[in-house]
Short mmCIF file of C-alpha atoms in Angstrom, two decimals:
data_model
loop_
_atom_site.label_atom_id
_atom_site.label_comp_id
_atom_site.label_asym_id
_atom_site.label_seq_id
_atom_site.Cartn_x
_atom_site.Cartn_y
_atom_site.Cartn_z
CA MET A 1 113.10 13.09 28.00
CA TYR A 2 110.24 11.11 26.45
CA LYS A 3 110.08 8.91 29.55
CA THR A 4 109.73 11.99 31.74
CA LYS A 5 106.89 13.39 29.64
CA PHE A 6 105.14 9.96 29.65
CA ARG A 7 105.43 9.87 33.56
CA VAL A 8 103.96 13.36 33.78
CA LEU A 9 101.01 12.52 31.47
CA LEU A 10 100.39 9.23 33.32
CA TYR A 11 100.47 11.01 36.63
CA MET A 12 97.91 13.63 35.45
CA PHE A 13 95.67 10.88 33.98
CA VAL A 14 95.60 9.08 37.36
CA LEU A 15 94.74 12.27 39.13
CA CYS A 16 91.89 13.06 36.76
CA SER A 17 90.53 9.54 37.16
CA LEU A 18 90.62 9.83 40.93
CA TRP A 19 88.85 13.24 40.74
CA ILE A 20 86.12 11.93 38.50
CA THR A 21 85.60 8.88 40.72
CA ALA A 22 85.31 11.14 43.83
CA CYS A 23 82.72 13.36 42.15
CA SER A 24 80.79 10.40 41.00
CA GLY A 25 80.77 9.05 44.51
CA THR A 26 79.55 12.39 45.81
CA GLU A 27 76.67 12.45 43.32
CA ASN A 28 75.68 8.95 44.16
CA THR A 29 75.76 9.74 47.86
CA THR A 30 73.61 12.87 47.38
CA SER A 31 71.16 11.04 45.10
CA SER A 32 70.80 8.18 47.58
CA ALA A 33 70.27 10.64 50.49
CA GLY A 34 67.63 12.52 48.48
CA PHE A 35 65.82 9.27 47.59
CA ALA A 36 65.99 8.09 51.16
CA GLY A 37 64.51 11.40 52.39
CA GLU A 38 61.76 11.25 49.81
CA THR A 39 60.99 7.67 50.86
CA ALA A 40 60.87 8.68 54.49
CA VAL A 41 58.50 11.52 53.70
CA GLY A 42 56.34 9.23 51.62
CA ALA A 43 56.30 6.68 54.30
CA GLU A 44 55.36 9.34 56.87
CA ASN A 45 52.55 10.54 54.63
CA GLN A 46 51.24 6.99 54.27
CA LYS A 47 51.47 6.56 58.01
CA SER A 48 49.64 9.82 58.55
CA GLU A 49 46.88 8.76 56.13
CA ALA A 50 46.64 5.31 57.64
CA SER A 51 46.39 6.72 61.17
CA ALA A 52 43.72 9.34 60.26
CA PRO A 53 40.52 8.30 62.02
CA ALA A 54 37.69 7.08 59.77
CA THR A 55 35.13 8.17 62.34
CA ARG A 56 34.62 10.60 65.25
CA VAL A 57 32.43 10.39 68.25
CA ILE A 58 30.25 13.34 69.10
CA GLU A 59 27.86 14.08 72.02
CA THR A 60 24.16 14.36 71.09
CA ILE A 61 20.77 14.42 72.80
CA HIS A 62 20.87 10.61 72.29
CA GLY A 63 24.34 10.24 73.90
CA GLU A 64 27.60 9.61 72.20
CA ILE A 65 27.24 8.80 68.45
CA GLU A 66 29.91 7.68 66.03
CA ILE A 67 29.80 9.47 62.68
CA PRO A 68 32.14 9.45 59.61
CA ALA A 69 35.04 11.76 60.04
CA GLU A 70 34.63 12.84 56.43
CA PRO A 71 30.99 12.12 55.49
CA LYS A 72 30.37 11.97 51.75
CA ARG A 73 26.61 11.58 51.55
CA ILE A 74 24.81 13.79 54.01
CA VAL A 75 21.10 14.17 54.23
CA VAL A 76 19.92 17.22 56.16
CA ASP A 77 16.73 18.70 57.66
CA ALA A 78 16.71 22.41 58.79
CA TYR A 79 20.41 23.04 58.64
CA LEU A 80 21.14 23.01 54.91
CA PRO A 81 22.49 26.60 54.62
CA THR A 82 24.88 26.10 57.47
CA LEU A 83 26.42 23.02 55.78
CA LEU A 84 26.66 24.93 52.50
CA LEU A 85 28.56 27.83 54.03
CA LEU A 86 31.07 25.35 55.42
CA GLY A 87 31.66 23.85 51.95
CA GLU A 88 29.57 20.68 52.59
CA LYS A 89 26.93 19.97 49.85
CA PRO A 90 24.42 17.32 51.13
CA VAL A 91 23.04 14.78 48.62
CA GLY A 92 19.52 15.49 50.05
CA ALA A 93 17.50 18.06 51.91
CA THR A 94 13.84 18.80 52.63
CA GLU A 95 11.65 20.68 50.13
CA ARG A 96 11.25 23.46 52.66
CA ASP A 97 14.99 24.02 53.05
CA LEU A 98 15.49 23.91 49.18
CA GLY A 99 12.93 26.67 48.96
CA ASN A 100 15.01 29.06 51.13
CA VAL A 101 15.31 32.16 48.87
CA HIS A 102 18.69 33.08 50.36
CA ILE A 103 20.54 30.00 49.03
CA GLN A 104 19.12 29.43 45.54
CA ASP A 105 22.53 29.88 43.90
CA LEU A 106 24.05 27.12 46.09
CA ILE A 107 21.63 24.11 45.88
CA GLU A 108 22.14 22.77 42.43
CA GLY A 109 22.38 18.95 42.49
CA ILE A 110 20.77 18.44 45.92
CA GLU A 111 17.84 16.13 45.83
CA SER A 112 14.56 16.83 47.58
CA THR A 113 13.49 14.46 50.40
CA GLY A 114 10.08 16.07 50.41
CA GLU A 115 9.07 16.47 54.08
CA SER A 116 12.00 14.29 55.03
CA THR A 117 10.28 10.98 54.15
CA THR A 118 12.20 7.90 55.28
CA GLU A 119 11.66 6.19 51.86
CA LYS A 120 13.40 8.96 49.95
CA ILE A 121 16.21 9.26 52.47
CA LEU A 122 16.84 5.52 52.22
CA GLU A 123 17.11 5.86 48.42
CA LEU A 124 19.92 8.39 48.79
CA SER A 125 22.06 5.94 50.77
CA PRO A 126 23.41 8.57 53.25
CA ASP A 127 26.34 8.03 55.51
CA LEU A 128 25.15 10.73 57.91
CA ILE A 129 21.77 12.19 58.65
CA ILE A 130 21.27 15.58 60.38
CA SER A 131 17.81 16.60 61.58
CA ALA A 132 16.03 19.06 63.82
CA ASN A 133 13.07 16.67 64.31
CA SER A 134 13.30 15.44 67.90
CA GLU A 135 10.32 13.03 67.76
CA PRO A 136 11.54 9.70 69.12
CA GLU A 137 9.97 7.60 66.41
CA ILE A 138 11.63 9.77 63.70
CA TYR A 139 15.06 9.23 65.26
CA GLU A 140 14.37 5.49 65.55
CA GLN A 141 13.56 5.21 61.84
CA LEU A 142 16.37 7.45 60.65
CA SER A 143 19.06 5.85 62.89
CA LYS A 144 18.43 2.50 61.18
CA ILE A 145 19.48 4.01 57.86
CA ALA A 146 22.68 5.82 58.92
CA PRO A 147 24.25 7.59 61.96
CA THR A 148 21.76 10.26 62.82
CA VAL A 149 22.32 13.50 64.74
CA ILE A 150 19.28 15.31 66.09
CA ILE A 151 19.76 18.95 66.82
CA PRO A 152 16.41 20.30 68.05
CA TYR A 153 15.09 23.71 66.98
CA GLU A 154 16.61 26.60 68.99
CA THR A 155 19.57 24.53 70.11
CA TYR A 156 21.68 27.28 68.86
CA ARG A 157 20.88 30.78 70.11
CA SER A 158 23.12 32.70 67.77
CA VAL A 159 24.87 32.57 64.38
CA HIS A 160 28.28 32.03 66.07
CA GLU A 161 26.97 29.10 68.12
CA GLU A 162 25.51 27.39 65.07
CA VAL A 163 28.51 27.86 62.72
CA GLU A 164 30.97 26.89 65.36
CA GLY A 165 28.96 23.90 66.39
CA PHE A 166 28.68 22.53 62.90
CA GLY A 167 32.32 23.36 62.26
CA ALA A 168 33.38 21.23 65.26
CA MET A 169 31.04 18.38 64.40
CA LEU A 170 32.16 18.13 60.76
CA GLY A 171 35.81 18.87 61.27
CA LYS A 172 35.40 22.18 59.48
CA GLU A 173 36.73 24.53 62.20
CA GLU A 174 38.92 26.46 59.80
CA GLU A 175 36.05 27.11 57.30
CA ALA A 176 33.80 28.18 60.27
CA THR A 177 36.36 30.66 61.52
CA LYS A 178 36.82 32.14 58.06
CA TRP A 179 33.08 32.51 57.34
CA LEU A 180 32.41 34.06 60.74
CA ALA A 181 35.18 36.55 60.31
CA SER A 182 33.59 37.69 57.06
CA PHE A 183 30.16 37.69 58.71
CA ASP A 184 31.35 39.82 61.65
CA GLU A 185 32.96 42.34 59.33
CA LYS A 186 29.76 42.83 57.30
CA ILE A 187 27.56 43.05 60.41
CA GLY A 188 29.96 45.65 61.86
CA GLU A 189 29.60 47.78 58.75
CA LEU A 190 25.80 47.51 59.05
CA ARG A 191 25.86 48.62 62.78
CA ILE A 192 27.90 51.68 61.78
CA ARG A 193 25.31 52.64 59.18
CA MET A 194 22.51 52.01 61.60
CA ASN A 195 24.09 53.93 64.52
CA ALA A 196 24.61 56.88 62.21
CA VAL A 197 20.82 57.39 61.78
CA MET A 198 19.21 55.96 64.91
CA ALA A 199 18.77 58.47 67.70
CA GLU A 200 19.79 57.46 71.14
CA GLY A 201 16.97 55.57 72.95
CA GLU A 202 14.95 54.78 69.88
CA THR A 203 13.39 51.35 70.04
CA VAL A 204 12.26 48.56 67.68
CA SER A 205 9.50 45.98 67.98
CA ILE A 206 8.64 42.90 65.95
CA PHE A 207 4.92 42.11 65.85
CA GLY A 208 3.13 39.28 64.02
CA ALA A 209 -0.44 38.42 63.09
CA PHE A 210 -0.36 34.65 62.62
CA GLY A 211 -3.51 32.80 61.99
CA LYS A 212 -6.04 34.06 64.50
CA GLY A 213 -3.36 35.15 67.07
CA PHE A 214 -1.17 38.11 67.51
CA TYR A 215 2.42 37.76 68.71
CA LEU A 216 5.46 39.57 69.95
CA TYR A 217 8.91 38.32 68.94
CA GLY A 218 12.21 38.54 70.80
CA ASP A 219 15.85 37.88 69.76
CA GLY A 220 15.33 34.27 68.67
CA ILE A 221 14.74 32.45 65.36
CA TYR A 222 11.44 33.99 64.48
CA ARG A 223 10.67 36.88 62.05
CA GLY A 224 14.20 38.32 61.91
CA GLY A 225 14.75 38.47 65.67
CA LEU A 226 18.29 37.22 65.42
CA ALA A 227 19.20 39.86 62.84
CA ILE A 228 17.39 42.74 64.49
CA PHE A 229 18.23 42.31 68.16
CA LYS A 230 21.25 39.93 68.40
CA GLU A 231 23.30 41.09 65.37
CA LEU A 232 22.32 44.73 64.67
CA LYS A 233 21.77 45.19 68.43
CA LEU A 234 18.80 47.43 68.00
CA THR A 235 17.04 48.34 71.24
CA PRO A 236 13.73 46.67 72.16
CA PRO A 237 11.06 48.37 74.28
CA GLU A 238 11.58 47.68 77.98
CA ARG A 239 8.73 45.13 78.28
CA ILE A 240 9.95 43.11 75.26
CA LYS A 241 13.37 43.04 76.85
CA THR A 242 12.26 41.93 80.25
CA GLU A 243 9.52 39.57 79.29
CA LEU A 244 11.11 37.90 76.32
CA ILE A 245 14.79 38.60 75.70
CA ASP A 246 15.88 38.50 79.33
CA THR A 247 13.89 35.32 79.98
CA GLY A 248 14.95 33.55 76.81
CA GLU A 249 11.45 33.44 75.33
CA THR A 250 11.42 33.89 71.58
CA PHE A 251 7.74 34.78 71.12
CA LYS A 252 4.60 35.57 73.17
CA GLU A 253 1.00 35.66 72.26
CA VAL A 254 -0.90 38.89 73.33
CA SER A 255 -4.14 40.62 72.69
CA MET A 256 -4.51 43.70 70.50
CA GLU A 257 -5.41 45.85 73.52
CA VAL A 258 -1.95 45.66 75.07
CA LEU A 259 0.06 46.48 71.92
CA LYS A 260 0.83 50.03 73.16
CA ASP A 261 2.80 48.50 76.07
CA TYR A 262 5.17 46.72 73.62
CA ALA A 263 5.37 49.14 70.63
CA GLY A 264 8.70 50.63 69.73
CA ASP A 265 9.53 53.73 67.73
CA TYR A 266 9.75 51.39 64.77
CA ILE A 267 7.65 48.29 64.19
CA PHE A 268 8.45 45.37 61.96
CA LEU A 269 5.23 43.52 61.17
CA ASP A 270 4.67 39.98 59.81
CA GLU A 271 1.28 38.90 58.55
CA SER A 272 1.12 35.17 57.68
CA LYS A 273 -0.89 31.92 57.83
CA GLY A 274 -4.00 33.91 57.16
CA GLY A 275 -3.34 36.39 59.94
CA THR A 276 -4.10 40.10 59.29
CA LEU A 277 -3.95 43.10 61.52
CA ASP A 278 -6.93 45.50 61.52
CA LYS A 279 -5.29 48.73 60.41
CA ASP A 280 -8.44 50.65 61.33
CA ASP A 281 -8.41 49.46 64.91
CA LYS A 282 -8.07 52.38 67.28
CA VAL A 283 -5.25 50.72 69.37
CA TRP A 284 -3.22 50.21 66.21
CA SER A 285 -3.85 53.61 64.76
CA SER A 286 -2.93 55.25 68.07
CA LEU A 287 0.63 53.84 68.10
CA GLU A 288 3.30 56.51 67.46
CA ALA A 289 5.15 54.30 64.99
CA VAL A 290 1.96 53.98 62.99
CA LYS A 291 1.35 57.80 63.06
CA GLN A 292 4.98 58.46 61.92
CA ASP A 293 4.75 55.82 59.14
CA ARG A 294 7.50 53.79 60.71
CA VAL A 295 5.97 50.34 60.18
CA PHE A 296 7.85 47.94 57.95
CA TYR A 297 6.08 44.93 56.54
CA LEU A 298 8.21 41.74 56.49
CA ASP A 299 8.29 39.45 53.47
CA ALA A 300 7.75 35.96 55.01
CA LYS A 301 9.89 34.23 52.35
CA ARG A 302 12.85 36.35 53.45
CA PHE A 303 12.22 36.75 57.13
CA TRP A 304 10.97 33.21 58.20
CA PRO A 305 14.38 31.60 57.60
CA TYR A 306 16.73 31.89 60.50
CA ASP A 307 19.93 30.29 59.27
CA PRO A 308 23.26 32.22 59.25
CA ILE A 309 23.03 33.17 55.59
CA ALA A 310 19.40 34.42 56.02
CA VAL A 311 20.34 36.39 59.22
CA LEU A 312 22.97 38.29 57.31
CA ALA A 313 20.61 39.07 54.46
CA GLN A 314 17.95 40.18 56.95
CA ALA A 315 20.33 42.45 58.76
CA GLN A 316 21.14 44.06 55.42
CA GLU A 317 17.47 44.60 54.59
CA VAL A 318 16.54 45.93 57.97
CA THR A 319 19.36 48.44 57.80
CA ASP A 320 18.38 49.48 54.31
CA MET A 321 14.76 49.96 55.47
CA ILE A 322 15.52 52.10 58.43
CA VAL A 323 18.27 54.17 56.76
CA ALA A 324 16.03 54.89 53.70
CA LYS A 325 13.20 55.94 56.13
CA LYS A 326 15.48 58.23 58.01
CA GLU A 327 16.87 59.80 54.87
CA LYS A 328 13.33 60.46 53.60
CA GLU A 329 12.37 62.09 56.93
CA ASN A 330 15.52 64.24 56.90
CA ALA A 331 14.87 65.37 53.39
CA LYS A 332 11.55 66.92 54.37
#
């Protein structure tokens, strides 16, 4: 009887031992598989990091140029706001760019290069230089310091072109798409507000007294043209459309005597660089927009910049101006 009980206990002990060993083997197998998987993932990540290019080649007006794939120390001239909206903060920018009223909350820590002086740029040890100055001697000087990309003024003819162009150059396509989606949404809302008050066929002109000359502006980078005509899609007088916008000209100098041929129902006027318009001149006082008090004076600090951030701010201001004027007229 005791022998039988002993055999049963021994048999149960052997079964338990085998079960424990089997479980232990399973745990070890699982653990090893998990570690092997993590090692493989880690190796793949290291391989991916190792294979990520350190540079990229881009096409410029000086041919193909190799630039850092992820530049760390950019110095920029004329395109500071566009870099900022893409999440790139340069180490240096011109004094003019840093004075842009539309980006004052974004420029902390960026050093001034004055008027883009070579000595100051050299001090900042940039790994990439971006400039709008297309003078050959300037490029020669800058390209000796770091890879230099020259993008001349008016290369980009719209906000979308500029943001997408810089997004592609800097590998910031996702950031560019996201910013432009927000931009388009806000511009769409402004157009709805504007369309609600503007009568069909009403036109808008941009005039400027600059120095001793008098100018008309189209849908380019001057005096809010991008915001007024390209983004808000306000209607220009026929001659501004055919002589400037359709031909791609962004400004045109004219005499005071022909203003009536270019005057819209609303006039945006810039007076700068010592230029003033004689408000008592018979030609000026005869314009319907002047008679109806539909002349809006532009603040040069706000309407001279033409970057994407400034264009959005200008579109907002122009909309507010016209809507407020319409509401005032309707209240009479």
